[in-house]
PDB file of C-alpha atoms in Angstrom:
ATOM      1  CA  GLN A   1     106.693 159.873 255.494  1.00  0.00           C
ATOM      2  CA  LYS A   2     106.840 158.839 251.986  1.00  0.00           C
ATOM      3  CA  GLU A   3     110.279 157.770 250.702  1.00  0.00           C
ATOM      4  CA  VAL A   4     109.825 160.094 247.734  1.00  0.00           C
ATOM      5  CA  GLU A   5     107.514 162.826 247.787  1.00  0.00           C
ATOM      6  CA  GLN A   6     106.267 165.333 245.075  1.00  0.00           C
ATOM      7  CA  ASN A   7     103.462 167.751 244.727  1.00  0.00           C
ATOM      8  CA  SER A   8     100.844 166.176 242.636  1.00  0.00           C
ATOM      9  CA  GLY A   9      99.522 169.458 240.927  1.00  0.00           C
ATOM     10  CA  PRO A  10      98.499 170.081 238.599  1.00  0.00           C
ATOM     11  CA  LEU A  11     101.129 172.736 237.956  1.00  0.00           C
ATOM     12  CA  SER A  12     100.014 175.221 235.017  1.00  0.00           C
ATOM     13  CA  VAL A  13     102.482 177.628 233.551  1.00  0.00           C
ATOM     14  CA  PRO A  14     102.173 179.653 230.283  1.00  0.00           C
ATOM     15  CA  GLU A  15     103.904 178.796 227.146  1.00  0.00           C
ATOM     16  CA  GLY A  16     107.744 180.004 227.302  1.00  0.00           C
ATOM     17  CA  ALA A  17     107.772 180.104 230.908  1.00  0.00           C
ATOM     18  CA  ILE A  18     110.105 178.142 233.232  1.00  0.00           C
ATOM     19  CA  ALA A  19     108.265 175.061 234.977  1.00  0.00           C
ATOM     20  CA  SER A  20     109.726 174.040 238.211  1.00  0.00           C
ATOM     21  CA  LEU A  21     109.341 170.616 239.681  1.00  0.00           C
ATOM     22  CA  ASN A  22     110.481 169.766 243.146  1.00  0.00           C
ATOM     23  CA  CYS A  23     111.121 166.340 244.897  1.00  0.00           C
ATOM     24  CA  THR A  24     112.204 165.273 248.354  1.00  0.00           C
ATOM     25  CA  TYR A  25     113.456 162.146 249.655  1.00  0.00           C
ATOM     26  CA  SER A  26     113.771 160.408 252.931  1.00  0.00           C
ATOM     27  CA  ASP A  27     116.753 157.932 252.355  1.00  0.00           C
ATOM     28  CA  ARG A  28     120.063 159.895 253.162  1.00  0.00           C
ATOM     29  CA  GLY A  29     122.070 157.085 251.535  1.00  0.00           C
ATOM     30  CA  SER A  30     120.667 157.551 248.014  1.00  0.00           C
ATOM     31  CA  GLN A  31     122.949 158.047 245.321  1.00  0.00           C
ATOM     32  CA  SER A  32     121.103 158.178 242.192  1.00  0.00           C
ATOM     33  CA  PHE A  33     118.447 160.298 241.017  1.00  0.00           C
ATOM     34  CA  PHE A  34     115.942 160.400 238.006  1.00  0.00           C
ATOM     35  CA  TRP A  35     113.149 162.309 236.255  1.00  0.00           C
ATOM     36  CA  TYR A  36     110.949 160.368 234.024  1.00  0.00           C
ATOM     37  CA  ARG A  37     108.242 161.925 232.069  1.00  0.00           C
ATOM     38  CA  GLN A  38     104.822 160.212 231.455  1.00  0.00           C
ATOM     39  CA  TYR A  39     102.365 161.296 228.874  1.00  0.00           C
ATOM     40  CA  SER A  40      98.556 160.369 229.490  1.00  0.00           C
ATOM     41  CA  GLY A  41      97.981 156.743 228.742  1.00  0.00           C
ATOM     42  CA  LYS A  42     101.862 156.027 228.169  1.00  0.00           C
ATOM     43  CA  SER A  43     104.545 154.546 229.932  1.00  0.00           C
ATOM     44  CA  PRO A  44     107.459 156.544 231.631  1.00  0.00           C
ATOM     45  CA  GLU A  45     110.437 157.977 229.802  1.00  0.00           C
ATOM     46  CA  LEU A  46     113.491 158.930 231.153  1.00  0.00           C
ATOM     47  CA  ILE A  47     114.669 162.353 230.524  1.00  0.00           C
ATOM     48  CA  MET A  48     117.363 163.215 233.003  1.00  0.00           C
ATOM     49  CA  SER A  49     119.766 161.512 235.610  1.00  0.00           C
ATOM     50  CA  ILE A  50     121.868 163.288 238.119  1.00  0.00           C
ATOM     51  CA  TYR A  51     124.293 161.645 240.568  1.00  0.00           C
ATOM     52  CA  SER A  52     126.332 164.552 242.059  1.00  0.00           C
ATOM     53  CA  ASN A  53     125.525 167.822 243.889  1.00  0.00           C
ATOM     54  CA  GLY A  54     124.795 170.710 241.615  1.00  0.00           C
ATOM     55  CA  ASP A  55     123.143 171.293 238.229  1.00  0.00           C
ATOM     56  CA  LYS A  56     123.130 169.219 234.955  1.00  0.00           C
ATOM     57  CA  GLU A  57     121.869 170.748 231.994  1.00  0.00           C
ATOM     58  CA  ASP A  58     120.469 168.720 228.958  1.00  0.00           C
ATOM     59  CA  GLY A  59     118.798 171.178 226.368  1.00  0.00           C
ATOM     60  CA  ARG A  60     115.921 172.892 227.975  1.00  0.00           C
ATOM     61  CA  PHE A  61     115.990 170.520 230.719  1.00  0.00           C
ATOM     62  CA  THR A  62     118.080 171.142 233.977  1.00  0.00           C
ATOM     63  CA  ALA A  63     118.102 168.721 237.003  1.00  0.00           C
ATOM     64  CA  GLN A  64     119.434 170.427 240.377  1.00  0.00           C
ATOM     65  CA  LEU A  65     120.438 168.142 243.326  1.00  0.00           C
ATOM     66  CA  ASN A  66     121.044 169.089 246.965  1.00  0.00           C
ATOM     67  CA  LYS A  67     121.905 165.820 248.983  1.00  0.00           C
ATOM     68  CA  ALA A  68     122.253 167.898 252.112  1.00  0.00           C
ATOM     69  CA  SER A  69     118.772 169.133 251.837  1.00  0.00           C
ATOM     70  CA  GLN A  70     117.664 165.572 250.303  1.00  0.00           C
ATOM     71  CA  TYR A  71     115.875 167.597 247.536  1.00  0.00           C
ATOM     72  CA  VAL A  72     116.075 166.948 243.651  1.00  0.00           C
ATOM     73  CA  SER A  73     114.338 169.554 241.121  1.00  0.00           C
ATOM     74  CA  LEU A  74     113.741 169.759 237.448  1.00  0.00           C
ATOM     75  CA  LEU A  75     113.528 173.016 235.730  1.00  0.00           C
ATOM     76  CA  ILE A  76     112.216 173.043 231.887  1.00  0.00           C
ATOM     77  CA  ARG A  77     112.837 176.310 230.307  1.00  0.00           C
ATOM     78  CA  ASP A  78     110.966 177.802 227.530  1.00  0.00           C
ATOM     79  CA  SER A  79     108.069 175.550 228.240  1.00  0.00           C
ATOM     80  CA  GLN A  80     106.048 174.135 225.271  1.00  0.00           C
ATOM     81  CA  PRO A  81     102.665 172.519 225.213  1.00  0.00           C
ATOM     82  CA  SER A  82     104.238 169.299 224.339  1.00  0.00           C
ATOM     83  CA  ASP A  83     105.981 169.421 227.674  1.00  0.00           C
ATOM     84  CA  SER A  84     102.544 168.901 229.293  1.00  0.00           C
ATOM     85  CA  ALA A  85     102.516 165.421 230.988  1.00  0.00           C
ATOM     86  CA  THR A  86     102.986 163.931 234.540  1.00  0.00           C
ATOM     87  CA  TYR A  87     106.901 164.125 235.774  1.00  0.00           C
ATOM     88  CA  LEU A  88     107.977 161.635 238.001  1.00  0.00           C
ATOM     89  CA  CYS A  89     110.983 161.702 240.480  1.00  0.00           C
ATOM     90  CA  ALA A  90     112.784 158.555 241.214  1.00  0.00           C
ATOM     91  CA  VAL A  91     115.389 157.770 243.562  1.00  0.00           C
ATOM     92  CA  ARG A  92     117.679 154.699 244.067  1.00  0.00           C
ATOM     93  CA  ASN A  93     118.004 154.105 247.736  1.00  0.00           C
ATOM     94  CA  GLN A  94     120.741 152.782 249.483  1.00  0.00           C
ATOM     95  CA  GLY A  95     119.447 149.290 249.234  1.00  0.00           C
ATOM     96  CA  GLY A  96     119.455 149.559 245.342  1.00  0.00           C
ATOM     97  CA  LYS A  97     115.895 149.887 244.811  1.00  0.00           C
ATOM     98  CA  LEU A  98     114.245 152.512 242.527  1.00  0.00           C
ATOM     99  CA  ILE A  99     111.545 154.433 244.297  1.00  0.00           C
ATOM    100  CA  PHE A 100     108.958 156.541 242.443  1.00  0.00           C
ATOM    101  CA  GLY A 101     107.308 159.597 243.767  1.00  0.00           C
ATOM    102  CA  GLN A 102     103.715 159.930 242.898  1.00  0.00           C
ATOM    103  CA  GLY A 103     104.468 162.369 240.084  1.00  0.00           C
ATOM    104  CA  THR A 104     103.474 166.020 239.661  1.00  0.00           C
ATOM    105  CA  GLU A 105     101.311 166.794 236.539  1.00  0.00           C
ATOM    106  CA  LEU A 106     102.383 169.849 234.415  1.00  0.00           C
ATOM    107  CA  SER A 107     100.084 171.596 231.999  1.00  0.00           C
ATOM    108  CA  VAL A 108     101.725 174.241 229.681  1.00  0.00           C
ATOM    109  CA  LYS A 109      99.048 176.637 228.222  1.00  0.00           C
ATOM    110  CA  PRO A 110      99.515 178.141 224.842  1.00  0.00           C
TER     111      PRO A 110
ATOM    112  CA  GLU B   1     117.327 149.233 219.007  1.00  0.00           C
ATOM    113  CA  ALA B   2     114.050 147.617 219.838  1.00  0.00           C
ATOM    114  CA  GLY B   3     112.424 148.701 222.937  1.00  0.00           C
ATOM    115  CA  VAL B   4     110.712 146.661 225.610  1.00  0.00           C
ATOM    116  CA  ALA B   5     107.938 144.687 224.353  1.00  0.00           C
ATOM    117  CA  GLN B   6     104.824 143.670 226.347  1.00  0.00           C
ATOM    118  CA  SER B   7     101.532 141.707 225.608  1.00  0.00           C
ATOM    119  CA  PRO B   8      98.871 142.092 225.777  1.00  0.00           C
ATOM    120  CA  ARG B   9      98.255 145.875 225.843  1.00  0.00           C
ATOM    121  CA  TYR B  10      94.844 145.632 227.214  1.00  0.00           C
ATOM    122  CA  LYS B  11      92.927 142.946 229.389  1.00  0.00           C
ATOM    123  CA  ILE B  12      89.380 142.748 230.770  1.00  0.00           C
ATOM    124  CA  ILE B  13      88.551 139.767 233.399  1.00  0.00           C
ATOM    125  CA  GLU B  14      86.199 139.115 236.206  1.00  0.00           C
ATOM    126  CA  LYS B  15      87.523 138.872 239.744  1.00  0.00           C
ATOM    127  CA  ARG B  16      88.789 135.213 240.822  1.00  0.00           C
ATOM    128  CA  GLN B  17      89.863 134.724 237.023  1.00  0.00           C
ATOM    129  CA  SER B  18      93.491 134.480 236.171  1.00  0.00           C
ATOM    130  CA  VAL B  19      95.593 136.601 233.953  1.00  0.00           C
ATOM    131  CA  ALA B  20      99.320 136.299 232.478  1.00  0.00           C
ATOM    132  CA  PHE B  21     101.393 139.003 230.864  1.00  0.00           C
ATOM    133  CA  TRP B  22     104.516 138.722 228.990  1.00  0.00           C
ATOM    134  CA  CYS B  23     107.479 140.925 228.708  1.00  0.00           C
ATOM    135  CA  ASN B  24     110.707 140.810 226.457  1.00  0.00           C
ATOM    136  CA  PRO B  25     113.332 143.148 227.431  1.00  0.00           C
ATOM    137  CA  ILE B  26     115.819 145.220 225.477  1.00  0.00           C
ATOM    138  CA  SER B  27     118.587 142.926 224.140  1.00  0.00           C
ATOM    139  CA  GLY B  28     121.431 142.767 226.384  1.00  0.00           C
ATOM    140  CA  HIS B  29     119.764 144.206 229.392  1.00  0.00           C
ATOM    141  CA  ALA B  30     120.036 141.584 232.303  1.00  0.00           C
ATOM    142  CA  THR B  31     117.759 143.446 234.582  1.00  0.00           C
ATOM    143  CA  LEU B  32     114.276 143.167 234.295  1.00  0.00           C
ATOM    144  CA  TYR B  33     111.428 144.807 236.551  1.00  0.00           C
ATOM    145  CA  TRP B  34     107.760 144.455 236.883  1.00  0.00           C
ATOM    146  CA  TYR B  35     105.804 147.471 238.302  1.00  0.00           C
ATOM    147  CA  GLN B  36     102.176 148.189 239.193  1.00  0.00           C
ATOM    148  CA  GLN B  37     100.824 151.388 238.559  1.00  0.00           C
ATOM    149  CA  ILE B  38      97.538 152.325 239.853  1.00  0.00           C
ATOM    150  CA  LEU B  39      95.713 155.523 238.330  1.00  0.00           C
ATOM    151  CA  GLY B  40      97.399 158.505 239.949  1.00  0.00           C
ATOM    152  CA  GLN B  41     100.410 156.997 241.700  1.00  0.00           C
ATOM    153  CA  GLY B  42     103.835 156.310 240.658  1.00  0.00           C
ATOM    154  CA  PRO B  43     105.036 152.812 239.575  1.00  0.00           C
ATOM    155  CA  LYS B  44     105.392 150.412 242.537  1.00  0.00           C
ATOM    156  CA  LEU B  45     108.021 147.755 242.004  1.00  0.00           C
ATOM    157  CA  LEU B  46     106.563 144.210 242.142  1.00  0.00           C
ATOM    158  CA  ILE B  47     109.589 142.234 241.501  1.00  0.00           C
ATOM    159  CA  GLN B  48     113.142 142.745 239.933  1.00  0.00           C
ATOM    160  CA  PHE B  49     115.248 139.961 238.152  1.00  0.00           C
ATOM    161  CA  GLN B  50     118.763 139.797 237.545  1.00  0.00           C
ATOM    162  CA  ASN B  51     119.229 137.315 234.705  1.00  0.00           C
ATOM    163  CA  ASN B  52     116.692 134.584 235.999  1.00  0.00           C
ATOM    164  CA  GLY B  53     117.286 135.264 239.615  1.00  0.00           C
ATOM    165  CA  VAL B  54     115.092 137.443 241.800  1.00  0.00           C
ATOM    166  CA  VAL B  55     116.800 140.497 243.332  1.00  0.00           C
ATOM    167  CA  ASP B  56     113.743 141.672 245.388  1.00  0.00           C
ATOM    168  CA  ASP B  57     110.333 140.460 245.379  1.00  0.00           C
ATOM    169  CA  SER B  58     109.488 141.998 248.567  1.00  0.00           C
ATOM    170  CA  GLN B  59     106.293 143.816 247.553  1.00  0.00           C
ATOM    171  CA  LEU B  60     104.921 141.023 245.394  1.00  0.00           C
ATOM    172  CA  PRO B  61     101.609 139.834 246.953  1.00  0.00           C
ATOM    173  CA  LYS B  62     102.839 136.122 246.675  1.00  0.00           C
ATOM    174  CA  ASP B  63      99.522 134.778 247.473  1.00  0.00           C
ATOM    175  CA  ARG B  64      98.096 135.646 244.228  1.00  0.00           C
ATOM    176  CA  PHE B  65     101.032 136.918 242.143  1.00  0.00           C
ATOM    177  CA  SER B  66     103.936 134.960 240.681  1.00  0.00           C
ATOM    178  CA  ALA B  67     106.617 135.804 237.946  1.00  0.00           C
ATOM    179  CA  GLU B  68     109.245 133.812 236.275  1.00  0.00           C
ATOM    180  CA  ARG B  69     112.148 134.341 233.864  1.00  0.00           C
ATOM    181  CA  LEU B  70     113.367 131.019 233.161  1.00  0.00           C
ATOM    182  CA  LYS B  71     115.774 131.569 230.524  1.00  0.00           C
ATOM    183  CA  GLY B  72     117.013 135.021 231.499  1.00  0.00           C
ATOM    184  CA  VAL B  73     115.253 136.846 228.740  1.00  0.00           C
ATOM    185  CA  ASP B  74     111.743 137.258 228.553  1.00  0.00           C
ATOM    186  CA  SER B  75     109.509 137.232 231.460  1.00  0.00           C
ATOM    187  CA  THR B  76     105.965 136.303 232.613  1.00  0.00           C
ATOM    188  CA  LEU B  77     103.664 137.654 235.535  1.00  0.00           C
ATOM    189  CA  LYS B  78     100.615 136.062 236.565  1.00  0.00           C
ATOM    190  CA  ILE B  79      97.688 136.935 238.538  1.00  0.00           C
ATOM    191  CA  GLN B  80      95.458 134.090 240.294  1.00  0.00           C
ATOM    192  CA  PRO B  81      93.167 134.618 241.667  1.00  0.00           C
ATOM    193  CA  ALA B  82      92.481 138.416 240.544  1.00  0.00           C
ATOM    194  CA  LYS B  83      90.888 140.864 242.606  1.00  0.00           C
ATOM    195  CA  LEU B  84      89.107 144.127 241.995  1.00  0.00           C
ATOM    196  CA  GLU B  85      91.980 146.002 243.507  1.00  0.00           C
ATOM    197  CA  ASP B  86      94.629 144.604 240.853  1.00  0.00           C
ATOM    198  CA  SER B  87      93.032 147.167 238.324  1.00  0.00           C
ATOM    199  CA  ALA B  88      96.001 149.016 236.988  1.00  0.00           C
ATOM    200  CA  VAL B  89      98.761 149.323 234.117  1.00  0.00           C
ATOM    201  CA  TYR B  90     101.362 146.592 234.837  1.00  0.00           C
ATOM    202  CA  LEU B  91     104.581 147.872 233.476  1.00  0.00           C
ATOM    203  CA  CYS B  92     107.666 145.783 232.370  1.00  0.00           C
ATOM    204  CA  ALA B  93     111.065 147.500 232.238  1.00  0.00           C
ATOM    205  CA  SER B  94     114.625 146.742 231.880  1.00  0.00           C
ATOM    206  CA  SER B  95     118.102 148.319 232.651  1.00  0.00           C
ATOM    207  CA  PRO B  96     121.699 147.932 231.555  1.00  0.00           C
ATOM    208  CA  PRO B  97     124.390 146.900 233.971  1.00  0.00           C
ATOM    209  CA  ARG B  98     123.894 146.952 237.774  1.00  0.00           C
ATOM    210  CA  GLU B  99     125.535 150.142 238.246  1.00  0.00           C
ATOM    211  CA  PHE B 100     122.722 152.020 236.081  1.00  0.00           C
ATOM    212  CA  TRP B 101     119.756 150.197 237.600  1.00  0.00           C
ATOM    213  CA  GLY B 102     117.792 153.550 237.873  1.00  0.00           C
ATOM    214  CA  GLU B 103     117.935 154.196 234.006  1.00  0.00           C
ATOM    215  CA  GLN B 104     115.164 152.038 233.212  1.00  0.00           C
ATOM    216  CA  TYR B 105     113.528 151.712 229.915  1.00  0.00           C
ATOM    217  CA  PHE B 106     109.690 150.832 230.016  1.00  0.00           C
ATOM    218  CA  GLY B 107     107.442 148.859 227.785  1.00  0.00           C
ATOM    219  CA  PRO B 108     104.315 150.252 226.882  1.00  0.00           C
ATOM    220  CA  GLY B 109     102.341 148.420 229.576  1.00  0.00           C
ATOM    221  CA  THR B 110      99.267 146.223 229.930  1.00  0.00           C
ATOM    222  CA  ARG B 111      96.187 147.851 231.248  1.00  0.00           C
ATOM    223  CA  LEU B 112      94.245 145.421 233.227  1.00  0.00           C
ATOM    224  CA  THR B 113      90.873 145.931 234.387  1.00  0.00           C
ATOM    225  CA  VAL B 114      89.061 143.509 237.100  1.00  0.00           C
ATOM    226  CA  THR B 115      85.411 143.687 237.118  1.00  0.00           C
TER     227      THR B 115
END
């Protein structure tokens, strides 16, 4: 079992729709959770961090964390073509190491 | 605030040759990371420095990879000799104090092609 798992996609949504990206992790002691966005040919860019159960909103982005289910998600409202990228889920495990998932490719169609 | 700087941006070498990458982190960031990202995969941590000490190098192939951060600021990663499977993007990242280790800021990366 991978430490951090994501569906590789591609996930395709129409412009204006809600994109839902999911991530599960195996280390129950993990405390910190992050979403990075990576445009093709570019380096990852931190867009959201979440540390406690529940929802955290930042503009069009909402991160959701459920530690009991070991599940993290990212919702993107009013998706725009400029949101087309690979979204990496990253989890800081109990040992302090940041583990990345393989990423989910999102395509927003005009 | 200047971001993480890396050089070179691209490098093409033949197998068995050696190569070195350089990274300068964001000013004031004591923690520095080197990652390897193979196409279609997430970044994999190679080594983590706290100031000039190594925190984690468990996934660094030490028979061919080495890294140093002598003065606690910039860092170099070396591969000698390179293999075909080393073709990847090598990312350097830095982060603010310990409790925010997950909030990492990445440099532009070095794309290495081994032929």
